Short mmCIF file of C-alpha atoms in Angstrom, two decimals:
data_model
loop_
_atom_site.label_atom_id
_atom_site.label_comp_id
_atom_site.label_asym_id
_atom_site.label_seq_id
_atom_site.Cartn_x
_atom_site.Cartn_y
_atom_site.Cartn_z
CA UNK A 1 1.57 -12.17 5.13
CA UNK A 2 -2.16 -11.73 5.56
CA UNK A 3 -4.45 -10.44 8.27
CA UNK A 4 -5.34 -13.64 10.08
CA UNK A 5 -4.27 -14.67 13.58
CA UNK A 6 -3.05 -12.29 16.24
CA UNK A 7 -3.13 -9.17 14.09
CA UNK A 8 -6.80 -9.65 13.28
CA UNK A 9 -7.65 -10.42 16.90
CA UNK A 10 -5.92 -7.23 18.02
CA UNK A 11 -7.76 -5.29 15.32
CA UNK A 12 -11.27 -6.24 16.43
CA UNK A 13 -12.37 -2.90 17.85
CA UNK A 14 -15.64 -1.08 17.37
CA UNK A 15 -16.17 2.12 15.40
CA UNK A 16 -16.38 4.08 18.66
CA UNK A 17 -13.02 2.81 19.91
CA UNK A 18 -10.37 5.47 20.52
CA UNK A 19 -7.75 2.99 21.69
CA UNK A 20 -4.44 2.99 19.85
CA UNK A 21 -3.71 -0.57 18.73
CA UNK A 22 -0.03 -1.53 19.00
CA UNK A 23 1.63 -3.68 16.38
CA UNK A 24 5.02 -5.34 16.58
CA UNK A 25 7.29 -3.97 13.79
CA UNK A 26 8.55 -7.48 13.04
CA UNK A 27 5.02 -8.50 11.97
CA UNK A 28 4.83 -5.82 9.26
CA UNK A 29 5.65 -6.63 5.63
CA UNK A 30 9.06 -4.96 6.07
CA UNK A 31 9.61 -7.09 9.20
CA UNK A 32 11.07 -3.92 10.70
CA UNK A 33 14.30 -4.46 8.77
CA UNK A 34 14.79 -0.79 7.89
CA UNK A 35 13.75 0.72 11.23
CA UNK A 36 15.72 1.65 14.36
CA UNK A 37 15.61 -0.76 17.28
CA UNK A 38 12.94 -0.27 19.94
CA UNK A 39 10.54 1.82 17.85
CA UNK A 40 6.86 1.63 18.75
CA UNK A 41 4.13 1.54 16.11
CA UNK A 42 0.38 1.72 16.66
CA UNK A 43 -2.77 2.69 14.80
CA UNK A 44 -6.38 3.52 15.55
CA UNK A 45 -9.65 2.84 13.74
CA UNK A 46 -10.86 5.34 11.17
CA UNK A 47 -13.35 7.89 12.36
CA UNK A 48 -16.40 8.58 10.21
CA UNK A 49 -15.13 11.98 9.08
CA UNK A 50 -11.94 10.41 7.74
CA UNK A 51 -13.82 7.74 5.84
CA UNK A 52 -16.01 10.30 4.12
CA UNK A 53 -13.05 12.53 3.29
CA UNK A 54 -11.20 9.60 1.75
CA UNK A 55 -14.26 8.40 -0.17
CA UNK A 56 -14.55 11.76 -1.89
CA UNK A 57 -11.07 11.38 -3.41
CA UNK A 58 -11.20 9.44 -6.72
CA UNK A 59 -8.62 6.69 -7.33
CA UNK A 60 -7.35 8.57 -10.39
CA UNK A 61 -6.96 12.11 -9.16
CA UNK A 62 -4.62 15.08 -8.79
CA UNK A 63 -1.28 15.05 -7.04
CA UNK A 64 -2.56 17.28 -4.23
CA UNK A 65 -5.54 15.01 -3.51
CA UNK A 66 -3.38 11.88 -3.63
CA UNK A 67 -1.08 13.42 -1.02
CA UNK A 68 -4.14 14.43 1.01
CA UNK A 69 -5.34 10.81 1.01
CA UNK A 70 -1.96 9.68 2.32
CA UNK A 71 -1.97 12.34 5.05
CA UNK A 72 -5.51 11.44 6.21
CA UNK A 73 -4.58 7.76 6.53
CA UNK A 74 -1.23 8.61 8.15
CA UNK A 75 -2.94 10.75 10.80
CA UNK A 76 -4.20 7.56 12.49
CA UNK A 77 -0.80 5.83 12.49
CA UNK A 78 1.62 6.58 15.31
CA UNK A 79 5.35 5.92 15.50
CA UNK A 80 7.73 6.56 18.40
CA UNK A 81 11.45 6.48 17.66
CA UNK A 82 11.41 7.78 14.08
CA UNK A 83 9.31 9.89 11.73
CA UNK A 84 6.16 8.08 10.60
CA UNK A 85 7.00 9.18 7.05
CA UNK A 86 9.99 6.82 7.19
CA UNK A 87 7.63 3.84 7.25
CA UNK A 88 8.02 1.83 4.07
CA UNK A 89 5.16 2.40 1.66
CA UNK A 90 4.15 -1.26 1.93
CA UNK A 91 3.97 -1.07 5.73
CA UNK A 92 1.86 2.07 5.37
CA UNK A 93 -0.48 0.21 3.00
CA UNK A 94 -0.69 -2.69 5.45
CA UNK A 95 -1.52 -0.36 8.34
CA UNK A 96 -4.12 1.45 6.23
CA UNK A 97 -5.94 -1.86 5.76
CA UNK A 98 -5.66 -2.72 9.45
CA UNK A 99 -7.25 0.64 10.22
CA UNK A 100 -10.19 -0.30 7.99
CA UNK A 101 -10.56 -3.78 9.48
CA UNK A 102 -10.46 -2.37 13.02
CA UNK A 103 -13.24 0.05 12.08
CA UNK A 104 -15.53 -2.02 9.90
CA UNK A 105 -14.84 -5.57 11.04
CA UNK A 106 -13.16 -8.66 9.65
CA UNK A 107 -15.73 -8.95 6.84
CA UNK A 108 -14.50 -5.72 5.20
CA UNK A 109 -14.33 -6.05 1.44
CA UNK A 110 -13.16 -4.14 -1.59
CA UNK A 111 -14.10 -4.50 -5.24
CA UNK A 112 -11.52 -4.64 -8.02
CA UNK A 113 -12.44 -3.91 -11.62
CA UNK A 114 -10.29 -5.83 -14.07
CA UNK A 115 -10.15 -6.60 -17.78
CA UNK A 116 -9.60 -10.16 -18.94
CA UNK A 117 -6.42 -10.22 -21.06
CA UNK A 118 -7.79 -13.11 -23.13
CA UNK A 119 -11.31 -12.04 -24.14
CA UNK A 120 -11.18 -8.34 -23.23
CA UNK A 121 -14.35 -8.37 -21.09
CA UNK A 122 -14.43 -6.26 -17.91
CA UNK A 123 -15.43 -7.83 -14.59
CA UNK A 124 -15.58 -7.03 -10.88
CA UNK A 125 -13.80 -9.14 -8.28
CA UNK A 126 -14.81 -8.80 -4.61
CA UNK A 127 -11.98 -9.40 -2.16
CA UNK A 128 -12.18 -9.93 1.60
CA UNK A 129 -9.52 -7.77 3.26
CA UNK A 130 -8.96 -10.24 6.08
CA UNK A 131 -8.73 -13.57 4.29
CA UNK A 132 -7.90 -12.82 0.65
CA UNK A 133 -5.26 -10.09 0.83
CA UNK A 134 -1.67 -11.15 1.34
CA UNK A 135 1.50 -9.08 1.53
CA UNK A 136 4.93 -10.26 0.42
CA UNK A 137 7.55 -10.01 3.17
CA UNK A 138 10.64 -7.89 2.58
CA UNK A 139 13.67 -10.07 1.89
CA UNK A 140 16.52 -7.64 2.53
CA UNK A 141 17.32 -4.42 4.40
CA UNK A 142 19.20 -2.82 1.52
CA UNK A 143 20.88 -3.74 -1.75
CA UNK A 144 24.25 -2.65 -3.08
CA UNK A 145 24.65 -2.87 -6.84
CA UNK A 146 27.23 -1.99 -9.46
CA UNK A 147 25.35 -0.07 -12.12
CA UNK A 148 27.15 1.50 -15.08
CA UNK A 149 30.48 1.55 -13.18
CA UNK A 150 28.84 3.16 -10.13
CA UNK A 151 28.12 1.46 -6.80
CA UNK A 152 24.62 2.38 -5.62
CA UNK A 153 22.76 1.49 -2.44
CA UNK A 154 19.02 0.86 -2.75
CA UNK A 155 16.50 0.83 0.13
CA UNK A 156 12.70 0.30 0.16
CA UNK A 157 10.46 3.20 -0.85
CA UNK A 158 9.17 5.15 2.17
CA UNK A 159 6.02 7.20 2.66
CA UNK A 160 8.18 10.31 2.39
CA UNK A 161 9.63 9.05 -0.89
CA UNK A 162 6.17 8.18 -2.19
CA UNK A 163 4.87 11.68 -1.46
CA UNK A 164 7.90 13.08 -3.27
CA UNK A 165 7.13 10.78 -6.20
CA UNK A 166 3.57 12.12 -6.33
CA UNK A 167 4.83 15.70 -6.31
CA UNK A 168 7.22 14.91 -9.17
CA UNK A 169 4.80 12.83 -11.24
CA UNK A 170 4.10 15.56 -13.79
CA UNK A 171 7.80 16.00 -14.53
CA UNK A 172 9.37 12.54 -14.27
CA UNK A 173 8.52 9.06 -15.54
CA UNK A 174 6.93 7.28 -12.59
CA UNK A 175 8.70 3.91 -12.48
CA UNK A 176 12.14 5.46 -12.91
CA UNK A 177 11.43 8.14 -10.30
CA UNK A 178 10.40 5.46 -7.79
CA UNK A 179 13.66 3.60 -8.36
CA UNK A 180 15.64 6.86 -8.09
CA UNK A 181 13.96 7.66 -4.77
CA UNK A 182 15.11 4.29 -3.43
CA UNK A 183 18.78 5.17 -3.98
CA UNK A 184 20.46 6.12 -0.69
CA UNK A 185 22.61 9.06 -1.75
CA UNK A 186 23.35 12.73 -1.19
CA UNK A 187 23.23 13.33 -4.94
CA UNK A 188 20.40 15.57 -6.19
CA UNK A 189 17.35 13.60 -7.26
CA UNK A 190 17.57 14.86 -10.84
CA UNK A 191 21.09 13.49 -11.24
CA UNK A 192 20.11 10.02 -10.01
CA UNK A 193 16.95 10.02 -12.12
CA UNK A 194 18.85 10.91 -15.29
CA UNK A 195 21.53 8.31 -14.50
CA UNK A 196 18.92 5.55 -14.23
CA UNK A 197 16.67 6.81 -17.03
CA UNK A 198 19.53 6.73 -19.53
CA UNK A 199 20.79 3.23 -18.73
CA UNK A 200 21.20 1.24 -21.93
CA UNK A 201 23.32 -1.76 -20.97
CA UNK A 202 21.26 -4.96 -20.91
CA UNK A 203 22.90 -6.24 -17.71
CA UNK A 204 22.32 -2.93 -15.90
CA UNK A 205 18.65 -2.91 -16.88
CA UNK A 206 18.23 -6.52 -15.75
CA UNK A 207 19.96 -5.66 -12.46
CA UNK A 208 17.52 -2.79 -11.84
CA UNK A 209 14.56 -5.11 -12.45
CA UNK A 210 16.04 -7.65 -10.03
CA UNK A 211 16.56 -4.96 -7.37
CA UNK A 212 12.94 -3.89 -7.75
CA UNK A 213 11.81 -7.48 -7.28
CA UNK A 214 13.81 -7.90 -4.05
CA UNK A 215 12.68 -4.59 -2.54
CA UNK A 216 8.99 -5.22 -3.29
CA UNK A 217 7.02 -6.17 -0.17
CA UNK A 218 3.52 -4.96 -0.91
CA UNK A 219 0.22 -6.65 -1.83
CA UNK A 220 0.52 -9.86 -3.81
CA UNK A 221 -1.60 -10.09 -6.97
CA UNK A 222 -5.13 -11.44 -6.50
CA UNK A 223 -6.38 -14.36 -8.58
CA UNK A 224 -9.52 -13.80 -10.63
CA UNK A 225 -11.42 -16.00 -13.10
CA UNK A 226 -13.12 -14.52 -16.15
CA UNK A 227 -16.90 -14.81 -15.77
CA UNK A 228 -17.49 -15.06 -19.51
CA UNK A 229 -18.74 -18.62 -20.04
CA UNK A 230 -16.78 -19.32 -23.21
CA UNK A 231 -13.56 -17.89 -21.73
CA UNK A 232 -12.96 -18.76 -18.05
CA UNK A 233 -9.37 -17.47 -18.18
CA UNK A 234 -7.58 -17.18 -14.81
CA UNK A 235 -5.60 -13.97 -14.24
CA UNK A 236 -3.56 -12.39 -11.48
CA UNK A 237 -4.69 -8.83 -10.73
CA UNK A 238 -1.90 -6.61 -9.40
CA UNK A 239 -2.80 -3.65 -7.21
CA UNK A 240 -0.16 -1.82 -5.21
CA UNK A 241 -2.30 1.12 -4.14
CA UNK A 242 -4.64 -0.78 -1.85
CA UNK A 243 -5.17 2.35 0.28
CA UNK A 244 -7.06 3.89 -2.66
CA UNK A 245 -9.88 1.35 -2.23
CA UNK A 246 -10.80 2.51 1.27
CA UNK A 247 -14.20 4.21 1.10
CA UNK A 248 -17.09 5.15 3.32
CA UNK A 249 -19.49 2.93 1.34
CA UNK A 250 -18.74 0.00 3.61
CA UNK A 251 -19.95 1.96 6.63
CA UNK A 252 -23.58 1.42 5.64
CA UNK A 253 -23.18 -2.15 4.38
CA UNK A 254 -24.47 -4.82 6.73
CA UNK A 255 -25.68 -2.33 9.32
CA UNK A 256 -27.19 -3.56 12.59
CA UNK A 257 -30.88 -2.92 11.84
CA UNK A 258 -31.73 -2.87 15.57
CA UNK A 259 -29.89 0.45 15.81
CA UNK A 260 -32.13 2.10 13.23
CA UNK A 261 -35.76 3.13 13.68
CA UNK A 262 -37.65 4.27 10.59
CA UNK A 263 -40.37 6.76 11.56
CA UNK A 264 -43.02 7.65 8.97
#
C-alpha cells in the first residue's frame, strides 16, 4: 500500500487548510480489521507549530520526548467510535505521513542514512513519501497460538501499546515487550513478558517469529544501492519509525519565491 491514487488526491490541501480529511478505514494498512464497524477516521495537515515542535525532538531521544512526539502527531488524527490510541501503530504511522503530505505536498521527501553491509561505507538515501514508501497490508485480525502448553491470542500493536512500550523501555527488552503487549490477556504484563522472554523450545521461538511476521503491517524496507564505485551492493533498508523523520526542514524547501520579498 502506498500513497498514490485516491488517498493522495484527498490529501492535496494547502498549509492553511483546517479541513479534516476523512479516510476510509479499509484503505489503511490494517484494512480496519481490528476496529469496530462504522468508525470514522480523519486527519488534518500539520500546523507550523507542530512541525517545529517535532523537529526539535531527535530520533534517538528520551522516553518522555518520544511519547511527546506521538502525542503531537496524534493530536491531528481524529477517530469516532473508539479511542484513537486503539489505532494500530502502523495505521498511526501511515496517517502521520498523510498529515505531512497534506501539508507539504506530494513531493515531500525524507532522507535515510544507512551503512552498506558489504563495504561498511555510510550513505544517504532520499525517499519520496508519495511514490517510494509502501506499507504492507495486515493479513489477519488476530492469531491464536499454542506456546509452551498455553493458548495465547495475539493482536497488532496499538498506539496505546507502543506508548506503554516506550515507558517500559528502560526495564524490559524491547522486542520481547512489544510481543508481550500484543497478547490479548488479563494477565499482568510482567507475567506475560517473563513467559515469552524465557521461552527455550525451538518450535515455540519459531512460532513467535511467525506470529510477528503475520502481524506486521508497517513500512516495507526501501531499496538502496551503495554509491561506492567498487561496491555497488544493493540493500534493503528497514525503518519502522517513519514518524521520526517528520521535520520542519521541508517547510522551507522549494518555497514559492513570489511570496517572499527581500528588502535591503
